[in-house]
Coordinates of C-alpha atoms in Angstrom, one line a residue:
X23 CA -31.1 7.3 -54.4
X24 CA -32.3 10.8 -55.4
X25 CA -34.4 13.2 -53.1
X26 CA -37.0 14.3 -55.9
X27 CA -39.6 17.0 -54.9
X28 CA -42.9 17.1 -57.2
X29 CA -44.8 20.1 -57.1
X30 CA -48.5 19.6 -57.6
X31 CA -50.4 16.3 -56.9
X32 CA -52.5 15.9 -60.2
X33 CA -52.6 12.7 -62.1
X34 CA -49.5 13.2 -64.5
X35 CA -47.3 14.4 -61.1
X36 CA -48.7 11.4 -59.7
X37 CA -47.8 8.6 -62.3
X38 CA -44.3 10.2 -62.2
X39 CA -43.8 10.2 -58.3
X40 CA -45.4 6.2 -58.3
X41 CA -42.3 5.3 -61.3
X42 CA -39.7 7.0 -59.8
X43 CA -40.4 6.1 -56.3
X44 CA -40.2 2.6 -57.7
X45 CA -37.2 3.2 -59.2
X46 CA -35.2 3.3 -56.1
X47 CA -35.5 7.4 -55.4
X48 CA -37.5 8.9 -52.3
X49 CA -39.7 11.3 -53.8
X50 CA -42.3 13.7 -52.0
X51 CA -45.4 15.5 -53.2
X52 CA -46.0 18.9 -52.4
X53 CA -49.8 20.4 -53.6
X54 CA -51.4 23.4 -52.5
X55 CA -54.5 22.1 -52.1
X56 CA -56.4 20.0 -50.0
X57 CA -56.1 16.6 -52.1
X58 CA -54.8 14.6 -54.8
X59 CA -56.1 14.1 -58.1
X60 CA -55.7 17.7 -60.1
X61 CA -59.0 17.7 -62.3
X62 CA -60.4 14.2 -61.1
X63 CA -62.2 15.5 -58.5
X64 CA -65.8 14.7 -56.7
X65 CA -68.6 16.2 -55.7
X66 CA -71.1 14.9 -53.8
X67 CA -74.5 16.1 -52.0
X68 CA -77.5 14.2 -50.2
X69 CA -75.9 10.9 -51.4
X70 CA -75.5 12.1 -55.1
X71 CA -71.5 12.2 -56.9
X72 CA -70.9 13.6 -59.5
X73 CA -67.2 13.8 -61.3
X74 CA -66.4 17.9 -61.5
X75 CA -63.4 16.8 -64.4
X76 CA -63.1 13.9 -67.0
X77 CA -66.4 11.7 -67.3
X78 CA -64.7 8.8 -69.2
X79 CA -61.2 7.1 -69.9
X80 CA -59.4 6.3 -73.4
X81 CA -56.3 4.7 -73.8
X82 CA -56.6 2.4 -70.4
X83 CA -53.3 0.7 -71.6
X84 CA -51.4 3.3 -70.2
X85 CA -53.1 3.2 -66.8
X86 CA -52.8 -0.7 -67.0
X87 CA -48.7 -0.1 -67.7
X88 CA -48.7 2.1 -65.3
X89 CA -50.0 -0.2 -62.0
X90 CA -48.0 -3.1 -63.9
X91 CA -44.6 -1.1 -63.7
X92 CA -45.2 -0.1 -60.1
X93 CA -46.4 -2.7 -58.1
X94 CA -48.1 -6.4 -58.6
X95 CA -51.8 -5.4 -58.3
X96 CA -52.9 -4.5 -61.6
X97 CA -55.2 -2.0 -62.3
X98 CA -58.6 -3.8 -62.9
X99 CA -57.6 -5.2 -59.0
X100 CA -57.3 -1.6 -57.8
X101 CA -60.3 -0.4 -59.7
X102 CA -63.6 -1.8 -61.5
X103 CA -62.8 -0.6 -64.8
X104 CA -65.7 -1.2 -67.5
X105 CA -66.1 -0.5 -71.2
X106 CA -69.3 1.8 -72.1
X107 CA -71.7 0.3 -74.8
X108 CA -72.7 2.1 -76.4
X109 CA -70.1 4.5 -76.7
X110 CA -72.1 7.5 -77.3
X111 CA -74.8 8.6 -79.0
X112 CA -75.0 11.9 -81.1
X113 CA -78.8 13.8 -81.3
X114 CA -78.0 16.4 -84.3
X115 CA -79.7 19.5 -84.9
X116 CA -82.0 17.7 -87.6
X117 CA -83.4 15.0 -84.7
X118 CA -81.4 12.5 -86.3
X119 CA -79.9 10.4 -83.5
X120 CA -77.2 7.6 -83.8
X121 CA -75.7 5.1 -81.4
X122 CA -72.0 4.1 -81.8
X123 CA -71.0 1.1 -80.1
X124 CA -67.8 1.0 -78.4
X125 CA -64.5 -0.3 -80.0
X126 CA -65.7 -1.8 -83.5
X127 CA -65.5 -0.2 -86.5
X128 CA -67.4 -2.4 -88.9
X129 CA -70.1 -1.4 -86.1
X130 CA -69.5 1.9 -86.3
X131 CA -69.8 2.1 -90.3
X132 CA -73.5 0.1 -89.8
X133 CA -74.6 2.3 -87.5
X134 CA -74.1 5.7 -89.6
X135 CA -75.6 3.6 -92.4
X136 CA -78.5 3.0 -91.0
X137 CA -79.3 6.3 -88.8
X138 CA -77.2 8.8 -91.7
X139 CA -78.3 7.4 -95.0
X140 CA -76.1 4.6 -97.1
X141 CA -72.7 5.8 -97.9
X142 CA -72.1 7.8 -94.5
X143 CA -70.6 4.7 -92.9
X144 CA -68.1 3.7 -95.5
X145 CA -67.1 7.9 -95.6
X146 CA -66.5 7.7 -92.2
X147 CA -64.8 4.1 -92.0
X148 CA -62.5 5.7 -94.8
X149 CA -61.4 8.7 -93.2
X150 CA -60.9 6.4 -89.9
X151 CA -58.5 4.7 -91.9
X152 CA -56.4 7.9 -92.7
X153 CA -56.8 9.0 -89.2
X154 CA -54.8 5.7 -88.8
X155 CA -52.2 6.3 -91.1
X156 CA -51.6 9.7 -88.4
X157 CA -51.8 7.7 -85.4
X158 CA -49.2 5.1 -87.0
X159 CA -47.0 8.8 -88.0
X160 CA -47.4 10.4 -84.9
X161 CA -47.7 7.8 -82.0
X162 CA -44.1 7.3 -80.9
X163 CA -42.7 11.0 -81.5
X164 CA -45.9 12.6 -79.9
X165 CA -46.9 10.1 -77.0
X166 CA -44.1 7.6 -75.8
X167 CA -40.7 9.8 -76.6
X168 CA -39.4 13.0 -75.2
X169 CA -40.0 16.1 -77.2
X170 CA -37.0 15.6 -79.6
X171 CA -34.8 18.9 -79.6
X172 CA -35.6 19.1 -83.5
X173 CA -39.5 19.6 -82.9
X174 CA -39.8 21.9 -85.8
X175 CA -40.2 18.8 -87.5
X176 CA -43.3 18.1 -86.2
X177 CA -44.7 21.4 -87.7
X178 CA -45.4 18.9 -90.6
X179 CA -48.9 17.8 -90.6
X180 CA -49.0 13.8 -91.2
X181 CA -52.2 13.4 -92.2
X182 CA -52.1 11.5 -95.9
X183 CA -54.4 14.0 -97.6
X184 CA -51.7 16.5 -97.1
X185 CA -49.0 16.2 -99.1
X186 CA -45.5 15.2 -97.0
X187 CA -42.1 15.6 -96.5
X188 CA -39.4 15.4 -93.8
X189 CA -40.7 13.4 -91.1
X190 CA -43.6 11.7 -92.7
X191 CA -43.2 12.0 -96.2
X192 CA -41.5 12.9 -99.4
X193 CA -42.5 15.9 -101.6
X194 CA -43.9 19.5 -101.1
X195 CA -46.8 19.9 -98.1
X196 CA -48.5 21.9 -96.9
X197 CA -49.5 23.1 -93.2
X198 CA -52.4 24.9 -93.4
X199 CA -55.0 21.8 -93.8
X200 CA -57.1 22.2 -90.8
X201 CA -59.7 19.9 -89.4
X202 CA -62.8 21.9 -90.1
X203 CA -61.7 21.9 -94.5
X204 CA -61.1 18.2 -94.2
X205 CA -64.2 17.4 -92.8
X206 CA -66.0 19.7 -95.3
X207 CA -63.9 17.9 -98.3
X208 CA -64.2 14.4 -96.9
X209 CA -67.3 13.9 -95.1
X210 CA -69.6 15.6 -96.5
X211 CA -72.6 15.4 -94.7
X212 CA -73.3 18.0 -92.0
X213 CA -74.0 15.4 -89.1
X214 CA -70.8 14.0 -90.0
X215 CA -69.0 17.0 -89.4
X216 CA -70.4 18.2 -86.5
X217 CA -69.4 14.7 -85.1
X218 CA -65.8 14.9 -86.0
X219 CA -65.5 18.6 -84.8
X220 CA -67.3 18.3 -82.0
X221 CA -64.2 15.6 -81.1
X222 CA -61.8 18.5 -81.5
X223 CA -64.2 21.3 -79.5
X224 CA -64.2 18.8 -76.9
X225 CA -60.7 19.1 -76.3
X226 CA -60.5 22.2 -76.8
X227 CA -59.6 23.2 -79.9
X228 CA -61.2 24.6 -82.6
X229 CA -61.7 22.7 -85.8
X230 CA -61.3 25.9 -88.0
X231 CA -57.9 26.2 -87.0
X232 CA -57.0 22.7 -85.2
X233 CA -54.3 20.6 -88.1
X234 CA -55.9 17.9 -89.9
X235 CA -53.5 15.4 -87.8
X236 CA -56.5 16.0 -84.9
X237 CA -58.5 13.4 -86.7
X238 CA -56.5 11.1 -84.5
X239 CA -58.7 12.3 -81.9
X240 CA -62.0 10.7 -82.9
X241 CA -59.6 7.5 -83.6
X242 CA -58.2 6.6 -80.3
X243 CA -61.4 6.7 -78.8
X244 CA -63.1 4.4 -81.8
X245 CA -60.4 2.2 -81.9
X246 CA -59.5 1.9 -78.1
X247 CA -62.8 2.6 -76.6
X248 CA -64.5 4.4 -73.9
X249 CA -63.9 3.2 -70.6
X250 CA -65.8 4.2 -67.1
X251 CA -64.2 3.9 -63.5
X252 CA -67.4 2.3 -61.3
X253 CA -67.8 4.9 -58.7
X254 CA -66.6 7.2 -60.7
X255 CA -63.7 8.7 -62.3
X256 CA -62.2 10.1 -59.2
X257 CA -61.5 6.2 -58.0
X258 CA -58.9 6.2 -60.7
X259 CA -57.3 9.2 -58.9
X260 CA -57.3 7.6 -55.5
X261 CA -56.2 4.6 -56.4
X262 CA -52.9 5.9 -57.9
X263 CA -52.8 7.7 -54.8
X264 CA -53.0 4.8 -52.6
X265 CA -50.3 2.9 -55.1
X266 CA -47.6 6.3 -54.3
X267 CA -48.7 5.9 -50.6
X268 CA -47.5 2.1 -50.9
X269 CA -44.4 2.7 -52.7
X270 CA -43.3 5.3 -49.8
X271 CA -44.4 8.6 -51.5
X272 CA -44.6 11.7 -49.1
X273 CA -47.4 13.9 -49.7
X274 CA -47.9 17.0 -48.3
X275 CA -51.1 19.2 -48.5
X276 CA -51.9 22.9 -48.1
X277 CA -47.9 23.6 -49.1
X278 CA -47.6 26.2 -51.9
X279 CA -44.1 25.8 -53.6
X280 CA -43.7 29.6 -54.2
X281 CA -40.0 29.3 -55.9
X282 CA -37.6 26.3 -57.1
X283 CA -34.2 26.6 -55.2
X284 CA -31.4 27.0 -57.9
X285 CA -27.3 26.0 -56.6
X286 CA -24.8 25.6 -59.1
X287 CA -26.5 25.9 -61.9
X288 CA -29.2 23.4 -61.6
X289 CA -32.4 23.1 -59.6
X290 CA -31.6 22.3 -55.8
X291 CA -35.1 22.0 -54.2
X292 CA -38.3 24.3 -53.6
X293 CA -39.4 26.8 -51.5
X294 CA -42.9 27.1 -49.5
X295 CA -45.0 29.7 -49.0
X296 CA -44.6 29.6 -45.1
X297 CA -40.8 29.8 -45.5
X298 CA -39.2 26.4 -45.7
X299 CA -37.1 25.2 -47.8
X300 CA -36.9 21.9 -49.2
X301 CA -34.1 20.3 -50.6
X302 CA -33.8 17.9 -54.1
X303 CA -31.6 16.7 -56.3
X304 CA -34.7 16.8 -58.9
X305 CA -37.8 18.7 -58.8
X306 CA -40.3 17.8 -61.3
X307 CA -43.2 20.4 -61.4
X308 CA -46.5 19.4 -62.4
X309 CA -48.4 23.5 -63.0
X310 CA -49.2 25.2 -65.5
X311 CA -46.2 27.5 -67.1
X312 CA -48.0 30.9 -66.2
X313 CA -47.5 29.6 -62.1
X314 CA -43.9 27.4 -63.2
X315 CA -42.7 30.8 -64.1
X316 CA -42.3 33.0 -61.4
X317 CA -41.1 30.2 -58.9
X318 CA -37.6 30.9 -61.6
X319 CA -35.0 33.7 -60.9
X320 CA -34.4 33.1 -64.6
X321 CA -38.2 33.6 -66.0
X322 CA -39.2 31.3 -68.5
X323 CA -38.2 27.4 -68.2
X324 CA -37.6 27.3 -72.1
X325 CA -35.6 29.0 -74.2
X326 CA -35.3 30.4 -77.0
X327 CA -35.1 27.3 -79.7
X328 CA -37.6 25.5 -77.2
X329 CA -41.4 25.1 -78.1
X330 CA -43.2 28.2 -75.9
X331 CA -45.9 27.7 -74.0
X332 CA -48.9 30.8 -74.7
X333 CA -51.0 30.8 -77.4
X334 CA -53.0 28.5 -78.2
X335 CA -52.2 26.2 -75.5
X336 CA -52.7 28.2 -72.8
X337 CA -53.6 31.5 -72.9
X338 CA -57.0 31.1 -75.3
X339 CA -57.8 27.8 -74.4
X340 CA -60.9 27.1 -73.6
X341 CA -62.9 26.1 -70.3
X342 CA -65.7 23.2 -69.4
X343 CA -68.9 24.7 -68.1
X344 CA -70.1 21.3 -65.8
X345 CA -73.6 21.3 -64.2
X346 CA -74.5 18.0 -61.6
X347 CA -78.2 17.2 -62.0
X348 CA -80.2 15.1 -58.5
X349 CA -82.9 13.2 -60.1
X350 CA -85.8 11.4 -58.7
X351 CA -87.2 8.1 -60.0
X352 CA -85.1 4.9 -61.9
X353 CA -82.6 5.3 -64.6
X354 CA -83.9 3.7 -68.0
X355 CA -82.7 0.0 -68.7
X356 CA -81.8 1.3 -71.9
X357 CA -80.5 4.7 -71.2
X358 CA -77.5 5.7 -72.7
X359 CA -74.1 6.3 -70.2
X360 CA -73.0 9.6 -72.9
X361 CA -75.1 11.2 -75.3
X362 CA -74.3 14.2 -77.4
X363 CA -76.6 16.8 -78.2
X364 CA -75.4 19.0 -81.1
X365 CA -76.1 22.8 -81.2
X366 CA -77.9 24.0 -84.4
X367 CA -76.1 26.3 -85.2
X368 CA -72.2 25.3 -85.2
X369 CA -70.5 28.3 -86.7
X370 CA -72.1 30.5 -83.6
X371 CA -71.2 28.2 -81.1
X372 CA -67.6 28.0 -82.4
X373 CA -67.0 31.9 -82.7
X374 CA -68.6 32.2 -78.6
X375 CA -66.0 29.7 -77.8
X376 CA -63.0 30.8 -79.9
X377 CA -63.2 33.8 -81.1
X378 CA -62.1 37.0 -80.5
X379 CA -64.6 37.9 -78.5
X380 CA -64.8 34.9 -76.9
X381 CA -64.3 35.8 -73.5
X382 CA -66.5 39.4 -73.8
X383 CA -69.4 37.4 -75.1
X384 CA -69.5 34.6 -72.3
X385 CA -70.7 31.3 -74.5
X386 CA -73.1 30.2 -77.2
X387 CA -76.8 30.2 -76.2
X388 CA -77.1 27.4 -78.0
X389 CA -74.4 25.1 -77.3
X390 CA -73.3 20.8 -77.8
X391 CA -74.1 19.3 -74.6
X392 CA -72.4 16.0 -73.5
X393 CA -75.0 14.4 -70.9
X394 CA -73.3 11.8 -68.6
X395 CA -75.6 9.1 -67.0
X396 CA -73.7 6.2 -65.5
X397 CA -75.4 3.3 -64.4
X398 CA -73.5 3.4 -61.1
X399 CA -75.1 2.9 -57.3
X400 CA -72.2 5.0 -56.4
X401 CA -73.5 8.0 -57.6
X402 CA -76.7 7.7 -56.2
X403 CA -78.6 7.3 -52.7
X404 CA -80.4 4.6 -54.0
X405 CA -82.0 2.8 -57.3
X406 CA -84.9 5.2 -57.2
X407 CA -82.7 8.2 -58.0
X408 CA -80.1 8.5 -60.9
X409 CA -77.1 11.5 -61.2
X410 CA -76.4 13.0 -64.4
X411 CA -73.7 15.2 -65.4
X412 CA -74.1 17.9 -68.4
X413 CA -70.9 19.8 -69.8
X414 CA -70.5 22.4 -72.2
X415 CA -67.8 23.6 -74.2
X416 CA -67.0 27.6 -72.8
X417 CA -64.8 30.5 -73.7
X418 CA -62.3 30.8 -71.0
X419 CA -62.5 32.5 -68.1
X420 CA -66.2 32.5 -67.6
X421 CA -67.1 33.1 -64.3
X422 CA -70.8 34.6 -62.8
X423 CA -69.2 38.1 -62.8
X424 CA -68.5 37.9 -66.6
X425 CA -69.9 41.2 -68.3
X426 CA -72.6 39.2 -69.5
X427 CA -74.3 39.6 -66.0
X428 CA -74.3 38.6 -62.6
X429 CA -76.6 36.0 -62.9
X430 CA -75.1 34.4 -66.4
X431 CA -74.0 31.2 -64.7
X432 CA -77.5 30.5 -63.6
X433 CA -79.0 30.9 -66.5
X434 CA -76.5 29.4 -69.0
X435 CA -77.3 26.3 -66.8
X436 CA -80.8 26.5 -67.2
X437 CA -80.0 26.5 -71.0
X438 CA -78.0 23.4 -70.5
X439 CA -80.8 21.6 -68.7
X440 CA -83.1 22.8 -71.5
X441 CA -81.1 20.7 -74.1
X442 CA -80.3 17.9 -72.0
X443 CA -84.2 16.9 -72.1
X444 CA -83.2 15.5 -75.9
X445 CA -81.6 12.9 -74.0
X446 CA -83.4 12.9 -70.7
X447 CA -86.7 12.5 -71.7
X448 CA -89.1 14.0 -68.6
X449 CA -85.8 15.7 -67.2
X450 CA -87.9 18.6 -65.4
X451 CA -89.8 16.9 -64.1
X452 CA -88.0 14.5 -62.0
X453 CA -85.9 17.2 -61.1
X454 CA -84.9 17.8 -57.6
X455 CA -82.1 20.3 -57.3
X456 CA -79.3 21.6 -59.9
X457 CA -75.8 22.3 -58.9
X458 CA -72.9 24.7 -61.2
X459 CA -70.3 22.1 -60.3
X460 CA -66.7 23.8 -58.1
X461 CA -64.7 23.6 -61.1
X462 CA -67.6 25.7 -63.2
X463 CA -66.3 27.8 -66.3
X464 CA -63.5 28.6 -64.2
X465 CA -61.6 24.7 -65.7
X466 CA -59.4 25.2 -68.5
X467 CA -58.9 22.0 -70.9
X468 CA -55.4 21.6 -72.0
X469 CA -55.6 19.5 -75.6
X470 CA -53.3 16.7 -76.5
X471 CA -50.3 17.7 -78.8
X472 CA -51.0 17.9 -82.1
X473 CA -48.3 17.3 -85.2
X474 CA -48.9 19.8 -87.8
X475 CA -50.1 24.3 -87.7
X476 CA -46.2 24.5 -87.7
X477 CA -45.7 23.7 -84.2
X478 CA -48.1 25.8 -82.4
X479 CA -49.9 22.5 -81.0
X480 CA -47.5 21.3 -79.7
X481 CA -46.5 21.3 -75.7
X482 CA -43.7 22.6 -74.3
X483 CA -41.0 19.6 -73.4
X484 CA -40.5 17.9 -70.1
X485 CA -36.7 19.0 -70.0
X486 CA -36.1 22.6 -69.3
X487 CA -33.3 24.6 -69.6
X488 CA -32.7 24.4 -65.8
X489 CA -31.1 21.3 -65.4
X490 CA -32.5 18.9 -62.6
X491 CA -36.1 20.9 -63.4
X492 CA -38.8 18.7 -65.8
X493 CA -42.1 19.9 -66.6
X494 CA -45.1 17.1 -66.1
X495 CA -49.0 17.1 -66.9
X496 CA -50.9 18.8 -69.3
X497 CA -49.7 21.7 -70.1
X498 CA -46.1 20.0 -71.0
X499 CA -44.9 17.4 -74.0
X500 CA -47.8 14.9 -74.5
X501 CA -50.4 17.7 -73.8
X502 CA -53.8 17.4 -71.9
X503 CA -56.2 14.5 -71.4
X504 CA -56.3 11.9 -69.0
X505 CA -54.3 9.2 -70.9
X506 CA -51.9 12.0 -71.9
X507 CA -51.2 13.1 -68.5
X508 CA -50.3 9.5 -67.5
X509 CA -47.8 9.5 -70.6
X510 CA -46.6 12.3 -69.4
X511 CA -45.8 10.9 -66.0
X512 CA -43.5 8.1 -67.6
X513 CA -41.5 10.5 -70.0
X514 CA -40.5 12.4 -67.3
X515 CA -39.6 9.5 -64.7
X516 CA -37.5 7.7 -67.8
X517 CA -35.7 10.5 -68.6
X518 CA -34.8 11.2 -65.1
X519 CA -34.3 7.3 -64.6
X520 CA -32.3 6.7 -67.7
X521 CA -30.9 10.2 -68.6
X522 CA -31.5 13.5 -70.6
X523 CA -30.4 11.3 -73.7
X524 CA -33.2 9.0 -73.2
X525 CA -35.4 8.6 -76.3
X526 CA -38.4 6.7 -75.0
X527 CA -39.1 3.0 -74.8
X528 CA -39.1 0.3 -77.4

């Protein structure tokens, strides 16, 4: 039995601690804040909630595996987990508005039929089928196995209308195909784009430069659907808490691990910010690399051959702007659990976001809202009153000192309320008060590893160079997103389980 100390108590950190605990090692939790649950968090006021991080769930298999592996309650016994028909609907720039349902694609292709004009559908079905063929390319090397010490490979992009070699293919390719020129070439129709992009922005990356291989994005959540946590997403977060408590996890809260304890070559234990020390045999650290960093004597926890972390991935990603909205009177029979409301003008939006003034220029004025209204009595005091969430897409870091004046947050949340009335019909007035969520402009978003760009999506791997140190969450190999953190959790407790020459499961 191993003593394993996991720094940071977020959801990857916490799927790791609940497999290896299970495993037969005593493992203990240190986070510096107050609870569990990294960016599934709540926040709740005069008997409203309101989820400050991710609205909605894809992939649920791996959260299913995940309560299968470590205990006998499964996870639709530990939670109320419900698919979300339908899935979304998109209000473009043009008033067109479409309705997806969830999880069927012949649906899918009748519903852009009918709302986008014949022909839309079967565009869209088609390039759903090549987003396939990169889900099929890329699933196993970029979501169930360790980063594979020959990641250059990877730098291929997979997607078929780029011509392959090496991993994926025979012949001359190419790695400059990115997300926004296949969409241009492929779908043709502006909605259609600004559907497929706005997949990629809401990641956070940026379709003009984002590889083609994103359009698995846009895939996983038509072909596995969109799933909802009743009581909201943060239930998901303390239910894998309470399935760590029951397999003996220690958690400790308010304990800052300030360095990692280093003997004999390997990492030993951590130490706290009020002095102790706490020994390990393994210590898997679920932060960012910009805070894993400076807990090492030896800098970096890569080296030189290793995929580094910057860039892209960390230091321009973007941020979500979230606003909680208290409203007075019933929710709609008919009202839709997440619409999208597309900006007018995309190419603005994009260069506030991710450009190179991005963070000077604070955020588009006229930005794609996501406008979450789930028909939950958790969220609300009563059935007379209904909670809605609105997010935006932001540079990163935007705060309410950002040169763009004191009062910028206020008002860029005004703008937001503005363009969640195309969903919300009467919005103002059954208003009763407006919050700018905790997590604000201030949350960074952390996309899923991408194949393709020549490596510069991808995440840095869960083995470091220190040995007895792994890297877990999203800013390490799978990458961000709920499902992705939860990957990320069982990479790192099988190759600490099973060895550094562990390649994944069958």
């Amino acid at each position: 039995m191993a003593r394993i100390a996991v720094i940071g108590a977020g959801m990857g950190a916490m799927a790791a601690a609940a497999r290896l605990a299970v495993a037969g090692h005593r493992v203990a939790v240190f986070e510096r804040g107050a609870t569990h649950g990294g960016a599934l968090q709540r926040f709740e006021k005069d008997g409203f909630a309101f989820d400050t991080g991710p609205g909605l769930l894809h992939l649920p298999a791996v959260y299913r595996d995940l309560f299968v592996k470590t205990g006998r309650e499964p996870l639709e016994r530990c939670v109320e987990l419900t698919q979300v028909d339908p899935a979304v609907r998109h209000v473009f720039a043009d008033g067109t508005a479409v309705s997806l349902p969830n999880a069927s694609r012949a649906g899918v292709v009748e519903a852009l039929d009918t709302a986008l004009g014949a022909g839309a559908g079967e565009r869209w079905s088609a390039y759903m089928g090549r987003a396939r063929e990169t889900w099929d390319a890329t699933r196993r090397p970029l979501l169930e196995e360790p980063l594979r010490p020959d990641w250059r490979v990877l730098g291929r992009d997979p997607y078929p209308a780029v011509r392959r070699r090496g991993l994926f293919g025979r012949g001359k390719g190419s790695t400059t195909a990115t997300l926004a020129a296949v969409a241009r070439r492929e779908l043709a129709d502006p909605r259609l784009v600004a559907l497929l992009e706005n997949h990629a922005s809401a990641y956070g990356f940026d379709p003009r430069s984002a590889p083609a291989s994103a359009a698995v994005l846009p895939y996983m959540e038509e072909t596995f659907g969109s799933w909802y946590v009743r009581g909201g997403m943060r239930a998901l977060a303390d239910a894998l808490f309470a399935r760590c408590t029951a397999r003996k996890v220690e958690f400790t809260f308010g304990a800052e691990v300030t360095g990692i304890v280093e003997k004999d070559g390997r990492a030993a234990g951590v130490e706290l910010a009020d002095g102790r020390v706490e020994e390990a045999d393994v210590v898997v650290a679920g932060v960012a690399p910009a805070l894993l960093e400076p807990m090492l004597r030896g800098g970096l926890p890569w080296g030189d051959d290793d995929v580094r972390p910057g860039g892209t991935a960390e230091a321009r990603a973007p941020g979500r702007f979230t606003v909680a909205l208290a409203l007075s009177g019933r929710r709609p029979q008919d009202a839709v659990h997440r619409t999208v409301v597309h900006t007018a003008d995309r190419g603005a939006e994009l260069s506030a976001v991710f450009g190179e003034d991005a963070s000077r220029d604070g955020a588009c004025t006229d930005p794609t809202v996501t406008v979450l209204r789930p028909d939950d009595p958790g969220c609300r005091p009563d059935d007379d009153h209904e909670a809605v969430t609105l997010t935006a897409t932001v540079a990163a870091p935007l705060r309410a000192e950002t040169p763009a004046g004191p009062g910028w947050a206020e008002s860029f949340a005004e703008r937001l309320t503005e363009i969640a009335e195309a969903a919300v019909p009467g919005l103002r007035e059954r208003l009763l008060w407006r919050e700018i969520l905790p997590a604000g402009a201030e949350a960074r978003v952390p996309g899923p590893a991408l194949a393709g760009a020549d490596g510069r999506f991808l995440r840095p791997a869960n083995r470091t160079r220190v040995p007895g140190l792994y890297a877990v969450g999203g800013w390490s190999h799978p990458g961000g997103g709920l499902a992705h953190a939860g990957m990320s959790g069982a990479i790192v407790a099988g190759l600490i389980v099973n060895g550094d020459d562990w390649r994944g499961s069958t």
